[in-house]
Coordinates of C-alpha atoms in Angstrom, one line a residue:
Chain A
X22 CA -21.2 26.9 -5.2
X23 CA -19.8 29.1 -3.1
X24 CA -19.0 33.4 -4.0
X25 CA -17.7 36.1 -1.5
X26 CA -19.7 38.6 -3.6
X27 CA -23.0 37.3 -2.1
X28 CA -25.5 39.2 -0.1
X29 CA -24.5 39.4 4.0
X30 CA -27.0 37.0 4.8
X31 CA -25.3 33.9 2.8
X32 CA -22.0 35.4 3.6
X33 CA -22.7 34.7 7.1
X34 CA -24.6 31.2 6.4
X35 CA -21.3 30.0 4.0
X36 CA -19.3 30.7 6.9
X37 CA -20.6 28.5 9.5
X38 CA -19.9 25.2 7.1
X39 CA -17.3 23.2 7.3
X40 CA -14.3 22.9 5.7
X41 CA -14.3 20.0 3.2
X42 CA -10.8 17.9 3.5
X43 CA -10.1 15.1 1.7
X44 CA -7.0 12.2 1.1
X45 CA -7.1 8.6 -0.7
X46 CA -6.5 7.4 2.8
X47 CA -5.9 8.7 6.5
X48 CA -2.6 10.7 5.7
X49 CA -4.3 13.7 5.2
X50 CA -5.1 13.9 8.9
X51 CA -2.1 15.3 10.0
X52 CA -3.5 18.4 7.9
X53 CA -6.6 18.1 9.4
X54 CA -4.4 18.2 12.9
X55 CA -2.9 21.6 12.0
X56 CA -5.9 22.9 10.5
X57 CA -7.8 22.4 14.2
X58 CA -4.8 23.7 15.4
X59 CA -5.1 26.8 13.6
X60 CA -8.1 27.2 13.0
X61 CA -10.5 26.2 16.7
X62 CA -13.7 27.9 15.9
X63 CA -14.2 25.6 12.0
X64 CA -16.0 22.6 12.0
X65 CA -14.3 20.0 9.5
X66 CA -15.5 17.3 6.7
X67 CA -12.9 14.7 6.1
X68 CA -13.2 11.9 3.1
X69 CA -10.5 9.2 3.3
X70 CA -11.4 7.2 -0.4
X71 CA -9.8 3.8 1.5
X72 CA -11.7 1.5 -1.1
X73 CA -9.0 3.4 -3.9
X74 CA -6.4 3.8 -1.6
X75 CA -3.5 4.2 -2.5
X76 CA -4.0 6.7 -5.9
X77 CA 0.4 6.7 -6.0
X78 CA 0.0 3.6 -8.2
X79 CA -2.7 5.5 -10.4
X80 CA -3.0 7.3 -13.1
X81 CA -3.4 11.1 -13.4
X82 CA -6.7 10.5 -15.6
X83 CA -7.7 8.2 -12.8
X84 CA -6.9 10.1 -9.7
X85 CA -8.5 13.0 -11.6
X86 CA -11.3 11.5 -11.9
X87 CA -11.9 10.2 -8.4
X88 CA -10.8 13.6 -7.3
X89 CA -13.6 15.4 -8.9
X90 CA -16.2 12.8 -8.2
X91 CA -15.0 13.4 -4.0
X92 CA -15.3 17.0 -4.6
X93 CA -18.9 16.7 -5.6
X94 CA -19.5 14.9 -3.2
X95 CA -18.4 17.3 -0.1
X96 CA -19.8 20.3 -2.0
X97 CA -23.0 18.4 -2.1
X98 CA -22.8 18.0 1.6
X99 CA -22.3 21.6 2.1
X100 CA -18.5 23.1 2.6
X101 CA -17.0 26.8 2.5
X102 CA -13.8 25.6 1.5
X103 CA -11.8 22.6 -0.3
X104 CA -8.7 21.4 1.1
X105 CA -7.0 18.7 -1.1
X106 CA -4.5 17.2 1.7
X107 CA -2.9 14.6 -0.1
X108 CA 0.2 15.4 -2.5
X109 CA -0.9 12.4 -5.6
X110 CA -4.2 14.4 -6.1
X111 CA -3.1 17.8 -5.6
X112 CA -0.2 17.1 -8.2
X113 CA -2.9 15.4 -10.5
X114 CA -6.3 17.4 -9.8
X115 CA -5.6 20.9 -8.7
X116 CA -6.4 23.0 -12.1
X117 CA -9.4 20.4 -12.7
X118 CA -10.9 21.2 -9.6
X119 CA -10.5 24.7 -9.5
X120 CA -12.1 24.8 -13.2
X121 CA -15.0 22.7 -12.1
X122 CA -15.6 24.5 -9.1
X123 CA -15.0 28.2 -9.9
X124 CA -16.8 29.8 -6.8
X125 CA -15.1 27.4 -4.0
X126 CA -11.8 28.3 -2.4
X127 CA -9.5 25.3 -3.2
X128 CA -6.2 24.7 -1.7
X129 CA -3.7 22.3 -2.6
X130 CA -0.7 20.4 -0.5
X131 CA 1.8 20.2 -2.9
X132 CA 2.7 24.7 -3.1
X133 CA 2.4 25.8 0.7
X134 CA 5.1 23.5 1.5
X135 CA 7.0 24.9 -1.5
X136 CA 6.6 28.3 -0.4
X137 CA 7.1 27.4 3.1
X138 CA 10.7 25.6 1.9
X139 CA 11.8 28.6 -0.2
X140 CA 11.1 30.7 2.6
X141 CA 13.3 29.1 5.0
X142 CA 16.2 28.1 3.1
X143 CA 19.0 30.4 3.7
X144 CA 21.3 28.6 1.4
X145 CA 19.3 27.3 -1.2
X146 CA 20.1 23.5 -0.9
X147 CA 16.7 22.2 -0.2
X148 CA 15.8 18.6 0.1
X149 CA 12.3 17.0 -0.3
X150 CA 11.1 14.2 0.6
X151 CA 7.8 11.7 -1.0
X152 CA 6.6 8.8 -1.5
X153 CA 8.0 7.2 -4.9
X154 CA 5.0 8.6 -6.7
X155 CA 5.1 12.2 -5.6
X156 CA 8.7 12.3 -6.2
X157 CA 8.6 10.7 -9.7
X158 CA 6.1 13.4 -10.5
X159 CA 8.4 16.0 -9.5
X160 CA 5.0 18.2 -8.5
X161 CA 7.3 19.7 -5.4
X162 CA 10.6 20.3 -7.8
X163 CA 9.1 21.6 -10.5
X164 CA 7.0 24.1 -7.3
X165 CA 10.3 25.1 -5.8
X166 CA 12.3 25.7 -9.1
X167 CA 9.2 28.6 -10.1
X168 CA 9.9 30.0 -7.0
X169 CA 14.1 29.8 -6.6
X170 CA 14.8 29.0 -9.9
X171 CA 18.4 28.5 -8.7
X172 CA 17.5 26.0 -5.9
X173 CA 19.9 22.8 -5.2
X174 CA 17.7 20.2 -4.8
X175 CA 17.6 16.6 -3.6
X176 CA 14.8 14.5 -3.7
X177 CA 14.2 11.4 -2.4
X178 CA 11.2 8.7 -2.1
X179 CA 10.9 7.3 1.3
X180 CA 8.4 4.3 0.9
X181 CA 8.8 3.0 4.4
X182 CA 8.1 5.9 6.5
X183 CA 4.4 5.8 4.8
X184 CA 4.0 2.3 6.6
X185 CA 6.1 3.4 9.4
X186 CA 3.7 5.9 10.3
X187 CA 0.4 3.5 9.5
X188 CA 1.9 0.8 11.8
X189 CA 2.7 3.3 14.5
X190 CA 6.5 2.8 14.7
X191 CA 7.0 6.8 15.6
X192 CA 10.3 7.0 17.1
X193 CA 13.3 5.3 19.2
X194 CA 16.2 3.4 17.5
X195 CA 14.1 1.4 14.6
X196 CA 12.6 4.8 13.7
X197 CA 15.9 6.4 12.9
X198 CA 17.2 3.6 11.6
X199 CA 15.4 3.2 8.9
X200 CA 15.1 7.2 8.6
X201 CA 19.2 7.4 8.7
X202 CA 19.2 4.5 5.9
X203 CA 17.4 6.8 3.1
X204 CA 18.6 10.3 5.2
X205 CA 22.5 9.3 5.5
X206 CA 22.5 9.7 1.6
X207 CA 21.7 13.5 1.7
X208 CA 22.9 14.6 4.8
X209 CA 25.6 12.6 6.9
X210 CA 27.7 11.1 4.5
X211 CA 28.3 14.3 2.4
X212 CA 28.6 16.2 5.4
X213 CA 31.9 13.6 6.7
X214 CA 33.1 14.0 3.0
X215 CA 32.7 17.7 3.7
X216 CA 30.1 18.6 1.3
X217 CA 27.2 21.1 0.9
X218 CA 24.2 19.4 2.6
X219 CA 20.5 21.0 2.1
X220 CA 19.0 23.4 5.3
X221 CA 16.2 23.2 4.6
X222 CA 14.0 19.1 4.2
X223 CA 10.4 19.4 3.0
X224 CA 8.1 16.7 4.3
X225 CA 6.3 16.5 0.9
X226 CA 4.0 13.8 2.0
X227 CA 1.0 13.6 4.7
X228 CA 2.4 10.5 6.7
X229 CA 6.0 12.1 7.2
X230 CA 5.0 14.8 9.8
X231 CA 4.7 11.7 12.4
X232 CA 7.8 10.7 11.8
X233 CA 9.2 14.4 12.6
X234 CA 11.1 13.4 15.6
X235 CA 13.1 10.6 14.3
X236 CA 13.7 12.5 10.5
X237 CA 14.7 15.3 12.3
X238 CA 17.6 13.6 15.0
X239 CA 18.8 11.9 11.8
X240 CA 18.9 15.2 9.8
X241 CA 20.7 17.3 12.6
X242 CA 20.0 20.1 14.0
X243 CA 21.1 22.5 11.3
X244 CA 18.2 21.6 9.3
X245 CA 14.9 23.1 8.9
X246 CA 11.8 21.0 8.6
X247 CA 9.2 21.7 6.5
X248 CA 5.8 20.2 7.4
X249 CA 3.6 20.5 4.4
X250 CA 1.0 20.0 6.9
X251 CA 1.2 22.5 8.6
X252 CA 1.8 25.0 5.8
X253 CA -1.5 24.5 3.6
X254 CA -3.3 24.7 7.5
X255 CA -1.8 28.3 6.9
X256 CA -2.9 29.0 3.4
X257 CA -6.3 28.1 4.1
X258 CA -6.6 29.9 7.7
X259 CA -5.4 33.1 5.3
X260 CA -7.6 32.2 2.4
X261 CA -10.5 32.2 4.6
X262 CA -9.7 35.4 6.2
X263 CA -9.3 37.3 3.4
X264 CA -12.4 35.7 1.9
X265 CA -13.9 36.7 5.2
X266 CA -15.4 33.1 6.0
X267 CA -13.8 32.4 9.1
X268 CA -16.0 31.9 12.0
X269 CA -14.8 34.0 14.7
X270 CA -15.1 32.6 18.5
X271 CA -18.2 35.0 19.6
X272 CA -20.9 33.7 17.0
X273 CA -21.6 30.3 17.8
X274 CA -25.1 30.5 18.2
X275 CA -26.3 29.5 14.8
X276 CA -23.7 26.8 14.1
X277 CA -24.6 23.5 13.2
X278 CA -21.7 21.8 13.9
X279 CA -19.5 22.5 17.2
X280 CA -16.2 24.5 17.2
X281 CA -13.4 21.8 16.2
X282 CA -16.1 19.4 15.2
X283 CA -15.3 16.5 12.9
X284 CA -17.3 14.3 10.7
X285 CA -15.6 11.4 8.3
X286 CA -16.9 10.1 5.5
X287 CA -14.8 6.8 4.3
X288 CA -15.4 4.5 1.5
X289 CA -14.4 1.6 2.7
X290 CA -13.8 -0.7 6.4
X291 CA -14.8 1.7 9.2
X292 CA -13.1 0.3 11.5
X293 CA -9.8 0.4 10.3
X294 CA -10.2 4.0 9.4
X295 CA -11.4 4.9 13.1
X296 CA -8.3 3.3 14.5
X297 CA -5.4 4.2 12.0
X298 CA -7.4 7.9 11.8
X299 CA -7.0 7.9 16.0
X300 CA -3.2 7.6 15.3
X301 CA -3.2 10.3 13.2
X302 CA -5.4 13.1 14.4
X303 CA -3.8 12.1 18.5
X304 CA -7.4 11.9 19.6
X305 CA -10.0 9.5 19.5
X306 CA -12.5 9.2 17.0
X307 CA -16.1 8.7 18.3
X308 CA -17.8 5.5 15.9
X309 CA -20.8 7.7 15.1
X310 CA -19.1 10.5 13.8
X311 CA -17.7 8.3 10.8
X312 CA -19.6 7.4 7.8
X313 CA -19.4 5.2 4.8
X314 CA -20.1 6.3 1.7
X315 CA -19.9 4.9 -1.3
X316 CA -18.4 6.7 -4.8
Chain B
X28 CA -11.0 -25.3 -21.2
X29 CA -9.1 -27.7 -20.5
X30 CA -9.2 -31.4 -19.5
X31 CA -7.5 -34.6 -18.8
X32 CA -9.7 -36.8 -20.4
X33 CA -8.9 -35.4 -24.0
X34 CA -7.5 -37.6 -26.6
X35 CA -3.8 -37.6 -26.6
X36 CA -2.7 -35.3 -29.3
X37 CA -4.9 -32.5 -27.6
X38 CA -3.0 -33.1 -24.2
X39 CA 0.4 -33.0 -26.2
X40 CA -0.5 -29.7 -26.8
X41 CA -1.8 -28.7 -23.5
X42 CA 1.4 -29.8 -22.0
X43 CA 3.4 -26.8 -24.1
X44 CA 1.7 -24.4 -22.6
X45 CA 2.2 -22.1 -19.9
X46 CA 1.1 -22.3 -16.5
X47 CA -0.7 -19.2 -15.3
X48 CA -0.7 -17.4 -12.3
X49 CA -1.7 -14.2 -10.9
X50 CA -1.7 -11.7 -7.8
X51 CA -2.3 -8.3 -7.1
X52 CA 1.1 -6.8 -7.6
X53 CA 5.1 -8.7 -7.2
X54 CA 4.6 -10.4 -4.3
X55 CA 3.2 -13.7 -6.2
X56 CA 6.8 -13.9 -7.8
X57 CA 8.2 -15.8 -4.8
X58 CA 5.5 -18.7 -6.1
X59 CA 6.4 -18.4 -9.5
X60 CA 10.3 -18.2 -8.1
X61 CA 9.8 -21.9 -6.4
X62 CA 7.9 -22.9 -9.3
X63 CA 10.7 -22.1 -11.7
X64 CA 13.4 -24.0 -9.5
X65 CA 10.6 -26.9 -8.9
X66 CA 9.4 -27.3 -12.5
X67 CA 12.5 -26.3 -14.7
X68 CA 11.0 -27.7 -18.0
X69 CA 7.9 -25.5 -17.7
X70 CA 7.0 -21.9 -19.0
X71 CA 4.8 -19.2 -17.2
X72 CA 2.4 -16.5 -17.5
X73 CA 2.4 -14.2 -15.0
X74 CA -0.2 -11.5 -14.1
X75 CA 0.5 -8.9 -11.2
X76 CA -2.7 -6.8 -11.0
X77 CA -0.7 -3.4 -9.5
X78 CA -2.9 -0.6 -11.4
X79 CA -6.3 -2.3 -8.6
X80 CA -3.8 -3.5 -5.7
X81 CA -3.8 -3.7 -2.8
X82 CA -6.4 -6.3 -2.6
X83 CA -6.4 -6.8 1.2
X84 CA -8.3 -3.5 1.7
X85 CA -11.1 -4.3 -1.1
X86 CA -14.0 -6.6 -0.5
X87 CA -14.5 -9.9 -0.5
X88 CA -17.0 -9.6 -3.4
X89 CA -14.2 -7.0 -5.2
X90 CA -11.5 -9.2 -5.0
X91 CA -13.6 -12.4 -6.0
X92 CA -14.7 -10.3 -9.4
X93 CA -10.9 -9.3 -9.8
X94 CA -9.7 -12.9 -9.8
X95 CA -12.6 -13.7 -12.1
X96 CA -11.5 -11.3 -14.8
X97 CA -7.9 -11.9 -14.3
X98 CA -8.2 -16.1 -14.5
X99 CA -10.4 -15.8 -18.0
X100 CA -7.5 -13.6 -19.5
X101 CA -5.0 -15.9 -18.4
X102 CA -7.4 -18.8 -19.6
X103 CA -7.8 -16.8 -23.2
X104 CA -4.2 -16.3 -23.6
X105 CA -4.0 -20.4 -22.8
X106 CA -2.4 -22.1 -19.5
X107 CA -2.9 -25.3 -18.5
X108 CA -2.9 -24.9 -14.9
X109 CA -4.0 -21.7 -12.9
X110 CA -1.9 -20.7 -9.3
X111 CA -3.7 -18.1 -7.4
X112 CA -0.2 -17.0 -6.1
X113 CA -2.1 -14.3 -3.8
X114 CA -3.6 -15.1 -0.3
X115 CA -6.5 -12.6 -0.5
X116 CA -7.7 -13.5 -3.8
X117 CA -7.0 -17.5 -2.8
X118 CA -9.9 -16.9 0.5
X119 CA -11.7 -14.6 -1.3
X120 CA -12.3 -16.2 -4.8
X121 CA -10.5 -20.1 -5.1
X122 CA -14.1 -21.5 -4.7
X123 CA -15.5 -19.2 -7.9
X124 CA -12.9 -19.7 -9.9
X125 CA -13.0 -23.7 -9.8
X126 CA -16.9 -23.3 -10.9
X127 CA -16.2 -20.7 -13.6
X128 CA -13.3 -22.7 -14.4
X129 CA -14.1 -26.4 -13.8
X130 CA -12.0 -27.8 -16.7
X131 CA -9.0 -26.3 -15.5
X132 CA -6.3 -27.6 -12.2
X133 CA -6.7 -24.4 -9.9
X134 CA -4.3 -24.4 -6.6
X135 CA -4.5 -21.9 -3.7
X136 CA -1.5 -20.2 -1.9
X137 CA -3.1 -20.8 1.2
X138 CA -4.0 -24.6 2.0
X139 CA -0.6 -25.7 1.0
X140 CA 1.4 -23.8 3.5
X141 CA -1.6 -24.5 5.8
X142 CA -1.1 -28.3 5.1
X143 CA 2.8 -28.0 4.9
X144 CA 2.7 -26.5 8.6
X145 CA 0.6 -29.1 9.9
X146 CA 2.9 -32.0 8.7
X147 CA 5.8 -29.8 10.0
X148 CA 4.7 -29.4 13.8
X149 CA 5.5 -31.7 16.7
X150 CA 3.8 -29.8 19.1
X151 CA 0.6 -28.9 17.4
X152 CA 1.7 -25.1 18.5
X153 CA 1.3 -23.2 14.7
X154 CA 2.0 -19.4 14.2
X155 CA 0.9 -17.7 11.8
X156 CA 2.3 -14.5 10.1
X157 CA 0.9 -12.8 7.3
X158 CA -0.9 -8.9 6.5
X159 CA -3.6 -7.7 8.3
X160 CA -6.3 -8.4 6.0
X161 CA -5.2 -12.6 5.7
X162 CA -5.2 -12.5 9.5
X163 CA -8.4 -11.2 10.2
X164 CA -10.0 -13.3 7.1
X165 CA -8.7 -16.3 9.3
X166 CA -8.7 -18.5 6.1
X167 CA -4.8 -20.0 7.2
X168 CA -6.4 -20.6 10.4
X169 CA -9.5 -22.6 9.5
X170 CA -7.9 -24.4 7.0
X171 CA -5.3 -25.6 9.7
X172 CA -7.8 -26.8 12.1
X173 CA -9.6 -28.4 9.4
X174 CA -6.3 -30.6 9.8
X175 CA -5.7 -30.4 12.9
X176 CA -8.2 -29.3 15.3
X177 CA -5.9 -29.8 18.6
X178 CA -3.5 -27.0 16.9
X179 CA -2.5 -23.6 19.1
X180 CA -2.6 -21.1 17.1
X181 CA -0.9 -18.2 17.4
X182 CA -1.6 -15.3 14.5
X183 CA 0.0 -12.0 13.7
X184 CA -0.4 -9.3 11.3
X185 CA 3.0 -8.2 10.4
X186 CA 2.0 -5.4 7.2
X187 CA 5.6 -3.8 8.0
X188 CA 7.4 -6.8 6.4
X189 CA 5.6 -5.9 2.8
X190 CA 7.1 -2.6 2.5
X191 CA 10.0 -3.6 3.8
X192 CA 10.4 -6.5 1.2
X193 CA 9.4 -3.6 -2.0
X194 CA 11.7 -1.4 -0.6
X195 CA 14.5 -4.1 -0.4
X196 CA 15.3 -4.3 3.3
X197 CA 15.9 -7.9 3.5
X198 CA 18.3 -8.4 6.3
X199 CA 20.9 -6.8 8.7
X200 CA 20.2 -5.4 12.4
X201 CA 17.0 -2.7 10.9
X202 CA 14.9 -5.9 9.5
X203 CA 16.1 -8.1 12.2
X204 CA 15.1 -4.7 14.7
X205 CA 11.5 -4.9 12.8
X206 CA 10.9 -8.4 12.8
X207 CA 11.7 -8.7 16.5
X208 CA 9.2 -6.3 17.0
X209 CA 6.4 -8.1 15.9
X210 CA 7.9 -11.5 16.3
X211 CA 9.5 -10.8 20.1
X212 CA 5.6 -11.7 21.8
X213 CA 5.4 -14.7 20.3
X214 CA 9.2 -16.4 20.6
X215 CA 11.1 -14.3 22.9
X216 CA 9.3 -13.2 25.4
X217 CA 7.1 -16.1 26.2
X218 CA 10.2 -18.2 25.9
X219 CA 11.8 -16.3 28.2
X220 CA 9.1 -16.7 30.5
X221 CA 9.2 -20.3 30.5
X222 CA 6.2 -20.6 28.4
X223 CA 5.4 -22.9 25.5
X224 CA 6.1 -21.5 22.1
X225 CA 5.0 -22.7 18.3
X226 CA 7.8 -25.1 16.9
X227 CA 6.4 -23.8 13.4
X228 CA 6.0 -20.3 11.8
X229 CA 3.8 -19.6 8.8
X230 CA 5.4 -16.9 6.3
X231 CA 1.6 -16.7 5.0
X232 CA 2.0 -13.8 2.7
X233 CA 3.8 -13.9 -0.3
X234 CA 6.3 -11.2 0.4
X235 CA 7.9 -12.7 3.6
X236 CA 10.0 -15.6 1.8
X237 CA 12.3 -12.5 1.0
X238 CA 12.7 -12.1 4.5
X239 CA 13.1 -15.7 5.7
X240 CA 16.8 -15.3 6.6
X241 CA 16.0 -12.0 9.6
X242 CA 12.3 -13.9 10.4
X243 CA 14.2 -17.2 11.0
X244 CA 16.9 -15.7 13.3
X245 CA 14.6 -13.9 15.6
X246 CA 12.1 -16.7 16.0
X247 CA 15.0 -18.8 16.9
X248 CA 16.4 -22.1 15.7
X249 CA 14.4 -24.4 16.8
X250 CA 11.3 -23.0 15.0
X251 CA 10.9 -24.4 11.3
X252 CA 9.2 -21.9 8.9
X253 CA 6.7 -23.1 6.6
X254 CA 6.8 -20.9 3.3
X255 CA 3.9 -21.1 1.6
X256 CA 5.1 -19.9 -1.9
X257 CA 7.1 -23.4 -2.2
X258 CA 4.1 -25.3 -0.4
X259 CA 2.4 -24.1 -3.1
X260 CA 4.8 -24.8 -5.4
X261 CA 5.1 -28.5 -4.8
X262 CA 1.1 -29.1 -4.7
X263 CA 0.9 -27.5 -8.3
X264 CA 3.6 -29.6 -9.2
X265 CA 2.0 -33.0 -7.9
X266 CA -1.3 -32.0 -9.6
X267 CA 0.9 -31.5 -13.1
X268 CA 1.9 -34.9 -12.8
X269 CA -0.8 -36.5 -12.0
X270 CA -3.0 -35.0 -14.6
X271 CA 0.1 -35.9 -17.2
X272 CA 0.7 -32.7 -17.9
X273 CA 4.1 -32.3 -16.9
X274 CA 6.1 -31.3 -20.1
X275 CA 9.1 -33.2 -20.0
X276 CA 12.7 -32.3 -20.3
X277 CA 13.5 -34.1 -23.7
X278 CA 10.5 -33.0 -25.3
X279 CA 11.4 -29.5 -26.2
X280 CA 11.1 -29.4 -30.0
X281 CA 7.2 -28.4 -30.6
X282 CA 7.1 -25.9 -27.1
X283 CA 6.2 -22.4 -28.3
X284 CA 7.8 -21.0 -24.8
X285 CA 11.6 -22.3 -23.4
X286 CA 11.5 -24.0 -20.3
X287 CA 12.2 -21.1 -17.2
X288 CA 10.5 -18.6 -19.6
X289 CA 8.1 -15.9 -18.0
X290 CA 6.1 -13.8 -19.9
X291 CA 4.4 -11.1 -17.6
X292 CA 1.7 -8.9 -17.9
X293 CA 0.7 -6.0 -15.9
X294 CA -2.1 -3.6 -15.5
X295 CA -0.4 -0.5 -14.5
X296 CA 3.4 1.2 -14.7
X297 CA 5.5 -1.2 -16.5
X298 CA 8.9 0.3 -15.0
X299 CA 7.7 0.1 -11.6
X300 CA 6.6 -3.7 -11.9
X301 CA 10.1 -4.3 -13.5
X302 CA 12.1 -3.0 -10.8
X303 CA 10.1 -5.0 -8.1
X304 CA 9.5 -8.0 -10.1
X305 CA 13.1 -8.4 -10.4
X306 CA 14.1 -8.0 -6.6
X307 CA 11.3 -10.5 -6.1
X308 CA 12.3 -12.8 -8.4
X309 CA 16.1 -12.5 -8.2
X310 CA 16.8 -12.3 -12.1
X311 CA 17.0 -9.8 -14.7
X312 CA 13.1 -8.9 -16.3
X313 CA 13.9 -8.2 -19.9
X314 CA 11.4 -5.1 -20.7
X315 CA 10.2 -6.8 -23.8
X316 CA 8.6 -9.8 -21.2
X317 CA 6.5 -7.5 -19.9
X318 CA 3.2 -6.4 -21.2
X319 CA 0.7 -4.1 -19.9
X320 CA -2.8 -4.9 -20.2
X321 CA -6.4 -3.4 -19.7
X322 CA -9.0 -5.0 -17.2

């Protein structure tokens, strides 16, 4: 359990730990990208649950579940902070884990992106897009409306782009083609009919940021993106500063894992985690640092 | 349990019922689709498995106690022939379920299209298409060099063409664009380099019947695909006959079920299982066919 109220000397001992990350597959790499971005001097614990992959077809009760049992795990290994960085068990965990684990910094996916859109939109016409699960949920609608309470909003479940992204089809003419077939709907076709369209498109689920090139060409130009990503790297970078847990650059001499350092724990078929995990994080992923674990 | 070598009255009554089939989700409907057009007289019980699918990423040993539990539900509810309408549970668990089940006709998606493409080629050049999981299980292959152990075979994992058959992208330039992707290295471009290419194509996953018409165009005409679903089809209906358990069409008068009638159950989101189970199987799913059950 982690507290900031602690004596100096496990202040300073919390905060060379990793950061705990964790997604039902490898989507929530792309947070793990921004958060190294962000954030150079943290070391970083990922858990992709493959084996239950993919919790969109899940209950709440079960997702919940598996949820907690991951966070039990990565708090057993040691972490200063919890990032849940996939949008089915934010939407279906958050208050659970934040109940269980009352000492530990938890951040979810599903509000910085919220924030993030509410921020940017200048007309209020926001669009978000999911995978059919997060959308049917309405976790990022029901987000924006606390915030804007008179936001126009379009959602809109994008199925493909998840495989898309997993099969490494990032861009070119097949990319935004099938992003202009789900896109066209909310933006170029009411736009030629003269029509509102949103400014502002939330990427509401942890594949979509791959696909940022293509979404955005078919979008246009006037709209703003919105990389949940890269927003709950920016809550937690704040959480942990205020919470003063961020490592700074000078003090690396007691730390037990290297600046940028990270280790992945999977459930299930190493191998295909390793490679589709090197597609999302842009580097590769040395064999040793991933390890299976069972839950 | 059931057998052929029960006095008559118990087959009559055998012959009324259903036969059974499962897979992890909708893609099993293009089997029980051919089955329906094959064996018009005959009723079905269908189980898609969607609350524990996707099976390719799961375990040999996972999938093999799935089938297990799924096949003595079927077997309570009474069929008189099981069709393991899935490729991953057919290599991971055909051999189990004829020992649990040894009373009972059991027939595999995968050595009828494997047999099917081995009458089919003149060349003895076979390729293969299916997800990435039936590829690198290799079951299609052995069992087509069991046959013929002269063939060329060529084998691709194509996982693409699944979401693209759920999310209804069946033809037009996009899925032609996709399928040429994957398909291009082994037609196109080999052909265009003067090279030999297969005379026959596999569509060894249940989903890719829905995409016959694009997959045909792009390998070309002169390649014949092999569809597993009504390879499969065809076998069940040859073992139905020759274990006289074919109901006939005249006598309808003591059948519990209609002839064409499906009755489905499902172990997770009823709605969602509907909408797909429909645009697999091409007809209207009255909600009141569908059940959801607990495994």
């Amino acid at each position: 359990m982690i507290t900031t109220h602690g004596i100096s000397s496990d202040l300073a001992q919390l905060r060379e730990l990793p950061i705990g990350l964790f997604d039902s597959g490898v989507g929530g790499m792309t947070v793990l990208n921004a958060m190294r971005r962000l954030l150079p001097n943290e070391s970083f614990l990922y858990l992709g649950d493959t084996a239950r992959m993919p919790y969109g077809t899940k209950s709440v009760e079960t997702v919940r579940r598996y949820s907690l049992q991951i966070a039990e795990l990565l708090v057993s290994r040691g972490i200063k902070l919890l990032v849940v960085a996939c949008n089915t068990a934010t939407a279906a965990a958050l208050p659970a884990l934040r109940e269980a684990f009352p000492g530990l910094g938890i951040i979810g996916a599903v509000e910085p992106g919220a924030r993030a859109a509410c921020r940017a939109t200048k007309s209020g016409r926001i669009a978000v897009i999911a995978t059919s699960s997060t959308i049917r949920g309405r976790a990022y609608e029901n987000a924006i409306l606390s915030i804007l309470p008179n936001a126009e909003l379009s959602t809109l479940a994008c199925p493909l782009f998840v495989s898309m992204a997993e099969d490494g089809l990032l861009e070119g003419p097949l990319a935004e083609g099938l992003a202009a077939r789900y896109l066209d709907q909310i933006f170029r076709i009411p736009r030629e009919q003269g029509l509102d369209t949103p400014d502002t498109l939330v990427l509401a689920c942890t594949h979509f940021p791959l696909l940022r090139g293509a979404i955005s060409r078919v979008a246009g130009s006037g709209v703003t993106l919105v990389d949940s990503a890269n927003n709950t790297a920016r809550e937690a970078k704040a959480l942990l500063e205020s919470s003063h847990l961020a490592r700074s650059a000078g003090r690396s001499a007691g730390m037990q894992l290297c600046p940028g350092s990270v280790r992945f724990l999977t459930t299930d078929d190493v191998p295909r985690f390793t490679r589709l995990g090197e597609l999302f994080l842009g580097i590769p992923i040395a064999p040793c640092a991933v390890e299976l674990v069972e839950l």
